[in-house]
């Protein structure tokens, strides 16, 4: 099983590199057309999302493992394993099409609901991070470790308002209450990039409500591999989840 996981991790890292190369081509060709989703008005869909998804699926489908993708939903493989890939071709689509900060190619492997590993390939900087609870987390040649800051007032929070966020008074009060506990708050426009910052020890906590599993799947694995804690809750009737990931002491 361990040898199999190692091979799947290498496949995922190679797939992420291929996807980054394709993103570079799309950027140079200025293929950044996008539209807003009719059903979720603040959800942005870009042609690049479907192109990168195709690149990833071409590499992962031959494994026979089930794949959950933001663009295509659940794709059932021919393998009876409890494993499944969870992918987001471009996490932070707005960042890509508008040239704001980094976005990510996000690939994770789960055993049912437990993260085995995650791979986050950052664009445009080209860095690839990977990791999981039982393998540690890495960024290039460096091992990742969450920060040791235990006072929120001296810490940094990453958060955001995803497309499905409910902008009602209760949700906004809860959000501002959380933000008030930290010294600084940052919104990066990408859940995976935010979780990567927790794993790197650059920020102490990431919290986001009504976020989709594929947005955070790989990042969760990296935080766990770097020694952090992750809490996930869901509300009945919603496809989205609430996620809090931290260094475990803040």
Short mmCIF file of N, CA, C and O in Angstrom, two decimals, residues 26-134:
data_model
loop_
_atom_site.label_atom_id
_atom_site.label_comp_id
_atom_site.label_asym_id
_atom_site.label_seq_id
_atom_site.Cartn_x
_atom_site.Cartn_y
_atom_site.Cartn_z
N UNK A 26 -1.51 29.12 -21.67
CA UNK A 26 -2.79 29.83 -21.72
C UNK A 26 -2.60 31.30 -21.38
O UNK A 26 -3.23 32.17 -21.99
N UNK A 27 -1.73 31.55 -20.41
CA UNK A 27 -1.46 32.94 -20.01
C UNK A 27 -0.80 33.71 -21.15
O UNK A 27 -1.19 34.83 -21.47
N UNK A 28 0.19 33.09 -21.79
CA UNK A 28 0.90 33.74 -22.89
C UNK A 28 -0.04 33.99 -24.08
O UNK A 28 0.10 34.98 -24.80
N UNK A 29 -0.99 33.07 -24.27
CA UNK A 29 -1.96 33.21 -25.36
C UNK A 29 -3.14 34.11 -24.97
O UNK A 29 -4.04 34.34 -25.76
N UNK A 30 -3.10 34.60 -23.72
CA UNK A 30 -4.14 35.47 -23.18
C UNK A 30 -5.53 34.82 -23.24
O UNK A 30 -6.54 35.49 -23.49
N UNK A 31 -5.55 33.51 -23.01
CA UNK A 31 -6.84 32.80 -22.98
C UNK A 31 -7.41 32.88 -21.57
O UNK A 31 -7.31 31.95 -20.76
N UNK A 32 -8.02 34.04 -21.29
CA UNK A 32 -8.53 34.29 -19.94
C UNK A 32 -10.00 34.67 -19.94
O UNK A 32 -10.48 35.36 -19.05
N UNK A 33 -10.73 34.23 -20.96
CA UNK A 33 -12.15 34.55 -21.01
C UNK A 33 -12.89 33.80 -19.90
O UNK A 33 -12.57 32.66 -19.56
N UNK A 34 -13.88 34.46 -19.35
CA UNK A 34 -14.63 33.88 -18.23
C UNK A 34 -16.04 34.44 -18.21
O UNK A 34 -16.36 35.42 -18.88
N UNK A 35 -16.89 33.82 -17.41
CA UNK A 35 -18.26 34.28 -17.24
C UNK A 35 -18.70 33.98 -15.81
O UNK A 35 -18.04 33.22 -15.09
N UNK A 36 -19.83 34.56 -15.42
CA UNK A 36 -20.37 34.30 -14.09
C UNK A 36 -21.46 33.24 -14.19
O UNK A 36 -22.27 33.23 -15.13
N UNK A 37 -21.46 32.34 -13.23
CA UNK A 37 -22.41 31.23 -13.19
C UNK A 37 -23.84 31.74 -13.00
O UNK A 37 -24.09 32.62 -12.17
N UNK A 38 -24.79 31.20 -13.77
CA UNK A 38 -26.18 31.64 -13.67
C UNK A 38 -26.81 31.23 -12.34
O UNK A 38 -27.66 31.94 -11.80
N UNK A 39 -26.41 30.08 -11.82
CA UNK A 39 -27.02 29.58 -10.58
C UNK A 39 -26.36 30.14 -9.33
O UNK A 39 -27.00 30.29 -8.29
N UNK A 40 -25.05 30.42 -9.42
CA UNK A 40 -24.31 31.00 -8.30
C UNK A 40 -23.68 32.29 -8.82
O UNK A 40 -22.57 32.27 -9.38
N UNK A 41 -24.37 33.41 -8.68
CA UNK A 41 -23.99 34.66 -9.35
C UNK A 41 -22.56 35.12 -9.14
O UNK A 41 -21.99 35.78 -10.01
N UNK A 42 -21.94 34.79 -8.01
CA UNK A 42 -20.57 35.26 -7.77
C UNK A 42 -19.52 34.20 -8.10
O UNK A 42 -18.34 34.40 -7.84
N UNK A 43 -19.97 33.10 -8.70
CA UNK A 43 -19.05 32.03 -9.10
C UNK A 43 -18.54 32.30 -10.51
O UNK A 43 -19.32 32.45 -11.45
N UNK A 44 -17.21 32.36 -10.65
CA UNK A 44 -16.60 32.63 -11.95
C UNK A 44 -16.16 31.32 -12.60
O UNK A 44 -15.53 30.48 -11.97
N UNK A 45 -16.51 31.16 -13.87
CA UNK A 45 -16.10 29.99 -14.64
C UNK A 45 -15.27 30.47 -15.84
O UNK A 45 -15.70 31.35 -16.59
N UNK A 46 -14.10 29.87 -16.00
CA UNK A 46 -13.21 30.27 -17.09
C UNK A 46 -12.94 29.08 -18.01
O UNK A 46 -12.97 27.92 -17.57
N UNK A 47 -12.66 29.39 -19.26
CA UNK A 47 -12.29 28.34 -20.21
C UNK A 47 -11.06 27.59 -19.74
O UNK A 47 -10.94 26.37 -19.91
N UNK A 48 -10.16 28.30 -19.07
CA UNK A 48 -8.93 27.69 -18.58
C UNK A 48 -9.21 26.57 -17.58
O UNK A 48 -8.47 25.59 -17.51
N UNK A 49 -10.28 26.70 -16.80
CA UNK A 49 -10.64 25.66 -15.83
C UNK A 49 -10.85 24.31 -16.51
O UNK A 49 -10.34 23.28 -16.06
N UNK A 50 -11.63 24.32 -17.58
CA UNK A 50 -11.95 23.07 -18.27
C UNK A 50 -10.74 22.52 -19.02
O UNK A 50 -10.57 21.30 -19.12
N UNK A 51 -9.90 23.41 -19.53
CA UNK A 51 -8.69 22.97 -20.23
C UNK A 51 -7.73 22.28 -19.26
O UNK A 51 -7.19 21.20 -19.55
N UNK A 52 -7.52 22.89 -18.09
CA UNK A 52 -6.61 22.31 -17.10
C UNK A 52 -7.20 21.03 -16.51
O UNK A 52 -6.47 20.07 -16.24
N UNK A 53 -8.51 21.00 -16.35
CA UNK A 53 -9.13 19.76 -15.85
C UNK A 53 -8.85 18.61 -16.81
O UNK A 53 -8.51 17.49 -16.38
N UNK A 54 -8.98 18.86 -18.11
CA UNK A 54 -8.71 17.82 -19.11
C UNK A 54 -7.28 17.31 -19.00
O UNK A 54 -7.03 16.10 -19.08
N UNK A 55 -6.33 18.23 -18.80
CA UNK A 55 -4.92 17.86 -18.65
C UNK A 55 -4.75 16.92 -17.45
O UNK A 55 -4.06 15.89 -17.53
N UNK A 56 -5.39 17.26 -16.34
CA UNK A 56 -5.26 16.47 -15.12
C UNK A 56 -5.94 15.11 -15.27
O UNK A 56 -5.37 14.07 -14.91
N UNK A 57 -7.13 15.11 -15.82
CA UNK A 57 -7.87 13.85 -15.97
C UNK A 57 -7.15 12.87 -16.89
O UNK A 57 -7.19 11.65 -16.65
N UNK A 58 -6.51 13.38 -17.91
CA UNK A 58 -5.76 12.50 -18.82
C UNK A 58 -4.69 11.70 -18.07
O UNK A 58 -4.38 10.57 -18.44
N UNK A 59 -4.15 12.30 -17.02
CA UNK A 59 -3.10 11.64 -16.24
C UNK A 59 -3.67 10.73 -15.16
O UNK A 59 -3.09 9.67 -14.87
N UNK A 60 -4.77 11.11 -14.56
CA UNK A 60 -5.28 10.39 -13.39
C UNK A 60 -6.30 9.30 -13.70
O UNK A 60 -6.37 8.29 -12.98
N UNK A 61 -7.08 9.46 -14.75
CA UNK A 61 -8.12 8.46 -15.07
C UNK A 61 -7.54 7.06 -15.27
O UNK A 61 -8.15 6.08 -14.82
N UNK A 62 -6.36 6.90 -15.92
CA UNK A 62 -5.82 5.54 -16.11
C UNK A 62 -5.55 4.79 -14.80
O UNK A 62 -5.41 3.56 -14.83
N UNK A 63 -5.51 5.47 -13.66
CA UNK A 63 -5.29 4.77 -12.39
C UNK A 63 -6.51 3.96 -11.98
O UNK A 63 -6.42 3.05 -11.16
N UNK A 64 -7.68 4.30 -12.54
CA UNK A 64 -8.92 3.60 -12.19
C UNK A 64 -9.54 4.07 -10.90
O UNK A 64 -10.57 3.55 -10.45
N UNK A 65 -8.93 5.07 -10.26
CA UNK A 65 -9.42 5.59 -8.99
C UNK A 65 -10.50 6.64 -9.23
O UNK A 65 -10.40 7.44 -10.18
N UNK A 66 -11.53 6.66 -8.39
CA UNK A 66 -12.58 7.67 -8.49
C UNK A 66 -11.96 9.07 -8.41
O UNK A 66 -10.96 9.28 -7.70
N UNK A 67 -12.57 10.02 -9.11
CA UNK A 67 -12.08 11.39 -9.12
C UNK A 67 -13.24 12.34 -8.86
O UNK A 67 -14.26 12.29 -9.56
N UNK A 68 -13.11 13.19 -7.86
CA UNK A 68 -14.07 14.26 -7.61
C UNK A 68 -13.44 15.56 -8.10
O UNK A 68 -12.39 15.98 -7.59
N UNK A 69 -14.07 16.19 -9.09
CA UNK A 69 -13.52 17.41 -9.68
C UNK A 69 -14.53 18.54 -9.62
O UNK A 69 -15.74 18.32 -9.75
N UNK A 70 -14.03 19.75 -9.43
CA UNK A 70 -14.93 20.90 -9.40
C UNK A 70 -15.73 21.03 -10.69
O UNK A 70 -16.92 21.34 -10.67
N UNK A 71 -15.10 20.76 -11.82
CA UNK A 71 -15.74 21.00 -13.10
C UNK A 71 -16.70 19.87 -13.51
O UNK A 71 -17.77 20.14 -14.06
N UNK A 72 -16.33 18.63 -13.26
CA UNK A 72 -17.11 17.49 -13.76
C UNK A 72 -17.84 16.70 -12.69
O UNK A 72 -18.57 15.76 -13.00
N UNK A 73 -17.64 17.05 -11.43
CA UNK A 73 -18.29 16.29 -10.36
C UNK A 73 -17.56 14.98 -10.11
O UNK A 73 -16.35 14.88 -10.30
N UNK A 74 -18.31 13.96 -9.71
CA UNK A 74 -17.71 12.67 -9.37
C UNK A 74 -17.61 11.79 -10.60
O UNK A 74 -18.60 11.50 -11.27
N UNK A 75 -16.39 11.34 -10.89
CA UNK A 75 -16.14 10.42 -12.00
C UNK A 75 -15.76 9.07 -11.39
O UNK A 75 -14.76 8.95 -10.70
N UNK A 76 -16.59 8.06 -11.64
CA UNK A 76 -16.38 6.74 -11.06
C UNK A 76 -15.35 5.97 -11.88
O UNK A 76 -15.47 5.84 -13.09
N UNK A 77 -14.32 5.46 -11.20
CA UNK A 77 -13.29 4.69 -11.87
C UNK A 77 -13.63 3.21 -11.91
O UNK A 77 -14.73 2.80 -11.52
N UNK A 78 -12.71 2.41 -12.37
CA UNK A 78 -12.94 0.96 -12.45
C UNK A 78 -12.18 0.22 -11.36
O UNK A 78 -11.93 -0.98 -11.45
N UNK A 79 -11.80 0.96 -10.32
CA UNK A 79 -11.07 0.40 -9.20
C UNK A 79 -12.00 0.34 -7.99
O UNK A 79 -12.65 1.32 -7.66
N UNK A 80 -12.06 -0.79 -7.31
CA UNK A 80 -12.97 -0.95 -6.18
C UNK A 80 -12.40 -0.37 -4.89
O UNK A 80 -12.98 -0.51 -3.81
N UNK A 81 -11.27 0.30 -4.96
CA UNK A 81 -10.61 0.88 -3.81
C UNK A 81 -11.46 1.99 -3.18
O UNK A 81 -12.31 2.60 -3.82
N UNK A 82 -11.22 2.26 -1.89
CA UNK A 82 -11.89 3.35 -1.19
C UNK A 82 -11.18 4.68 -1.44
O UNK A 82 -11.60 5.72 -0.92
N UNK A 83 -10.11 4.66 -2.23
CA UNK A 83 -9.38 5.88 -2.54
C UNK A 83 -10.15 6.74 -3.53
O UNK A 83 -10.93 6.23 -4.34
N UNK A 84 -9.90 8.03 -3.49
CA UNK A 84 -10.43 8.93 -4.51
C UNK A 84 -9.55 10.17 -4.60
O UNK A 84 -9.03 10.67 -3.60
N UNK A 85 -9.35 10.63 -5.82
CA UNK A 85 -8.68 11.90 -6.04
C UNK A 85 -9.71 13.02 -5.90
O UNK A 85 -10.87 12.85 -6.29
N UNK A 86 -9.28 14.13 -5.34
CA UNK A 86 -10.12 15.33 -5.28
C UNK A 86 -9.31 16.45 -5.91
O UNK A 86 -8.23 16.79 -5.42
N UNK A 87 -9.82 17.01 -6.99
CA UNK A 87 -9.03 17.99 -7.75
C UNK A 87 -9.77 19.30 -7.97
O UNK A 87 -11.00 19.34 -8.08
N UNK A 88 -9.02 20.35 -8.00
CA UNK A 88 -9.50 21.66 -8.42
C UNK A 88 -8.50 22.16 -9.46
O UNK A 88 -7.38 22.53 -9.12
N UNK A 89 -8.88 22.13 -10.73
CA UNK A 89 -7.94 22.51 -11.80
C UNK A 89 -7.29 23.87 -11.59
O UNK A 89 -6.09 24.03 -11.77
N UNK A 90 -8.11 24.86 -11.22
CA UNK A 90 -7.57 26.18 -10.86
C UNK A 90 -8.33 26.67 -9.63
O UNK A 90 -9.50 27.04 -9.72
N UNK A 91 -7.67 26.66 -8.50
CA UNK A 91 -8.26 27.23 -7.30
C UNK A 91 -7.80 28.67 -7.21
O UNK A 91 -6.62 28.95 -7.04
N UNK A 92 -8.76 29.57 -7.34
CA UNK A 92 -8.44 30.99 -7.44
C UNK A 92 -8.53 31.43 -8.89
O UNK A 92 -7.62 32.11 -9.40
N UNK A 93 -9.60 31.03 -9.55
CA UNK A 93 -9.77 31.35 -10.98
C UNK A 93 -9.72 32.85 -11.23
O UNK A 93 -9.11 33.31 -12.21
N UNK A 94 -10.34 33.63 -10.35
CA UNK A 94 -10.32 35.09 -10.53
C UNK A 94 -8.89 35.61 -10.47
O UNK A 94 -8.51 36.51 -11.23
N UNK A 95 -8.08 35.04 -9.57
CA UNK A 95 -6.67 35.44 -9.50
C UNK A 95 -5.98 35.22 -10.83
O UNK A 95 -5.17 36.04 -11.28
N UNK A 96 -6.29 34.09 -11.49
CA UNK A 96 -5.65 33.78 -12.77
C UNK A 96 -6.12 34.73 -13.88
O UNK A 96 -5.31 35.33 -14.58
N UNK A 97 -7.43 34.85 -14.04
CA UNK A 97 -7.94 35.61 -15.19
C UNK A 97 -7.72 37.12 -15.03
O UNK A 97 -7.63 37.84 -16.02
N UNK A 98 -7.60 37.59 -13.78
CA UNK A 98 -7.39 39.01 -13.57
C UNK A 98 -5.96 39.37 -13.18
O UNK A 98 -5.64 40.54 -12.99
N UNK A 99 -5.10 38.35 -13.05
CA UNK A 99 -3.70 38.60 -12.71
C UNK A 99 -3.50 39.09 -11.29
O UNK A 99 -2.66 39.97 -11.04
N UNK A 100 -4.26 38.52 -10.34
CA UNK A 100 -4.18 38.92 -8.94
C UNK A 100 -3.53 37.81 -8.12
O UNK A 100 -4.08 36.72 -8.02
N UNK A 101 -2.39 38.04 -7.54
CA UNK A 101 -1.75 37.06 -6.67
C UNK A 101 -1.63 35.69 -7.34
O UNK A 101 -1.78 35.55 -8.54
N UNK A 102 -1.36 34.67 -6.52
CA UNK A 102 -1.20 33.30 -7.04
C UNK A 102 -2.53 32.55 -7.06
O UNK A 102 -3.42 32.81 -6.26
N UNK A 103 -2.62 31.60 -7.97
CA UNK A 103 -3.69 30.62 -7.96
C UNK A 103 -3.03 29.24 -7.85
O UNK A 103 -1.80 29.15 -7.79
N UNK A 104 -3.82 28.19 -7.80
CA UNK A 104 -3.26 26.85 -7.58
C UNK A 104 -3.87 25.80 -8.49
O UNK A 104 -5.06 25.85 -8.80
N UNK A 105 -3.03 24.84 -8.85
CA UNK A 105 -3.51 23.55 -9.34
C UNK A 105 -3.50 22.66 -8.12
O UNK A 105 -2.47 22.48 -7.47
N UNK A 106 -4.66 22.11 -7.78
CA UNK A 106 -4.80 21.40 -6.51
C UNK A 106 -5.22 19.95 -6.75
O UNK A 106 -6.26 19.69 -7.35
N UNK A 107 -4.40 19.03 -6.27
CA UNK A 107 -4.66 17.60 -6.42
C UNK A 107 -4.49 16.92 -5.07
O UNK A 107 -3.45 17.07 -4.43
N UNK A 108 -5.49 16.18 -4.63
CA UNK A 108 -5.41 15.48 -3.35
C UNK A 108 -5.85 14.03 -3.52
O UNK A 108 -6.64 13.71 -4.40
N UNK A 109 -5.33 13.18 -2.66
CA UNK A 109 -5.77 11.79 -2.60
C UNK A 109 -6.34 11.54 -1.21
O UNK A 109 -5.67 11.81 -0.20
N UNK A 110 -7.57 11.03 -1.17
CA UNK A 110 -8.25 10.74 0.09
C UNK A 110 -8.62 9.26 0.16
O UNK A 110 -8.86 8.62 -0.88
N UNK A 111 -8.65 8.74 1.36
CA UNK A 111 -9.23 7.43 1.62
C UNK A 111 -10.54 7.70 2.33
O UNK A 111 -10.55 8.06 3.51
N UNK A 112 -11.63 7.60 1.60
CA UNK A 112 -12.94 8.05 2.06
C UNK A 112 -12.86 9.54 2.41
O UNK A 112 -12.68 10.36 1.53
N UNK A 113 -12.93 9.87 3.72
CA UNK A 113 -12.90 11.29 4.10
C UNK A 113 -11.58 11.70 4.75
O UNK A 113 -11.47 12.80 5.29
N UNK A 114 -10.60 10.83 4.69
CA UNK A 114 -9.31 11.10 5.32
C UNK A 114 -8.26 11.46 4.27
O UNK A 114 -8.07 10.72 3.30
N UNK A 115 -7.57 12.58 4.50
CA UNK A 115 -6.55 13.03 3.55
C UNK A 115 -5.30 12.17 3.66
O UNK A 115 -4.77 11.97 4.75
N UNK A 116 -4.84 11.65 2.53
CA UNK A 116 -3.57 10.91 2.48
C UNK A 116 -2.45 11.85 2.06
O UNK A 116 -1.42 11.93 2.71
N UNK A 117 -2.65 12.57 0.95
CA UNK A 117 -1.68 13.59 0.56
C UNK A 117 -2.36 14.65 -0.28
O UNK A 117 -3.46 14.46 -0.81
N UNK A 118 -1.68 15.77 -0.39
CA UNK A 118 -2.14 16.85 -1.24
C UNK A 118 -0.96 17.44 -1.99
O UNK A 118 0.17 17.43 -1.51
N UNK A 119 -1.23 17.93 -3.19
CA UNK A 119 -0.23 18.61 -4.01
C UNK A 119 -0.80 19.96 -4.42
O UNK A 119 -1.91 20.03 -4.96
N UNK A 120 -0.07 21.02 -4.14
CA UNK A 120 -0.48 22.37 -4.53
C UNK A 120 0.62 22.97 -5.40
O UNK A 120 1.75 23.17 -4.96
N UNK A 121 0.27 23.21 -6.66
CA UNK A 121 1.20 23.83 -7.60
C UNK A 121 0.77 25.28 -7.81
O UNK A 121 -0.35 25.54 -8.24
N UNK A 122 1.64 26.19 -7.45
CA UNK A 122 1.30 27.62 -7.48
C UNK A 122 1.63 28.26 -8.82
O UNK A 122 2.70 28.02 -9.38
N UNK A 123 0.70 29.08 -9.29
CA UNK A 123 0.92 29.83 -10.52
C UNK A 123 0.70 31.31 -10.23
O UNK A 123 -0.26 31.66 -9.55
N UNK A 124 1.58 32.21 -10.69
CA UNK A 124 2.64 32.00 -11.69
C UNK A 124 4.02 31.66 -11.13
O UNK A 124 4.97 31.52 -11.92
N UNK A 125 4.19 31.55 -9.80
CA UNK A 125 5.56 31.38 -9.30
C UNK A 125 6.15 30.00 -9.57
O UNK A 125 7.36 29.80 -9.50
N UNK A 126 5.31 29.01 -9.90
CA UNK A 126 5.80 27.71 -10.33
C UNK A 126 6.23 26.77 -9.23
O UNK A 126 6.71 25.66 -9.50
N UNK A 127 6.04 27.14 -7.96
CA UNK A 127 6.44 26.28 -6.85
C UNK A 127 5.42 25.16 -6.61
O UNK A 127 4.22 25.36 -6.80
N UNK A 128 5.92 24.01 -6.20
CA UNK A 128 5.05 22.88 -5.89
C UNK A 128 5.29 22.44 -4.46
O UNK A 128 6.42 22.19 -4.04
N UNK A 129 4.20 22.35 -3.70
CA UNK A 129 4.24 21.86 -2.33
C UNK A 129 3.41 20.59 -2.25
O UNK A 129 2.44 20.43 -2.97
N UNK A 130 3.82 19.69 -1.37
CA UNK A 130 3.07 18.45 -1.21
C UNK A 130 3.24 17.94 0.21
O UNK A 130 4.15 18.33 0.93
N UNK A 131 2.33 17.05 0.60
CA UNK A 131 2.48 16.47 1.93
C UNK A 131 1.22 15.81 2.43
O UNK A 131 0.17 15.82 1.79
N UNK A 132 1.32 15.22 3.62
CA UNK A 132 0.22 14.54 4.26
C UNK A 132 0.61 14.16 5.67
O UNK A 132 1.79 14.22 6.05
N UNK A 133 -0.37 13.76 6.47
CA UNK A 133 -0.16 13.50 7.89
C UNK A 133 0.95 12.49 8.15
O UNK A 133 1.74 12.63 9.08
N UNK A 134 1.03 11.46 7.32
CA UNK A 134 2.00 10.39 7.57
C UNK A 134 3.30 10.51 6.76
O UNK A 134 4.15 9.63 6.83
#
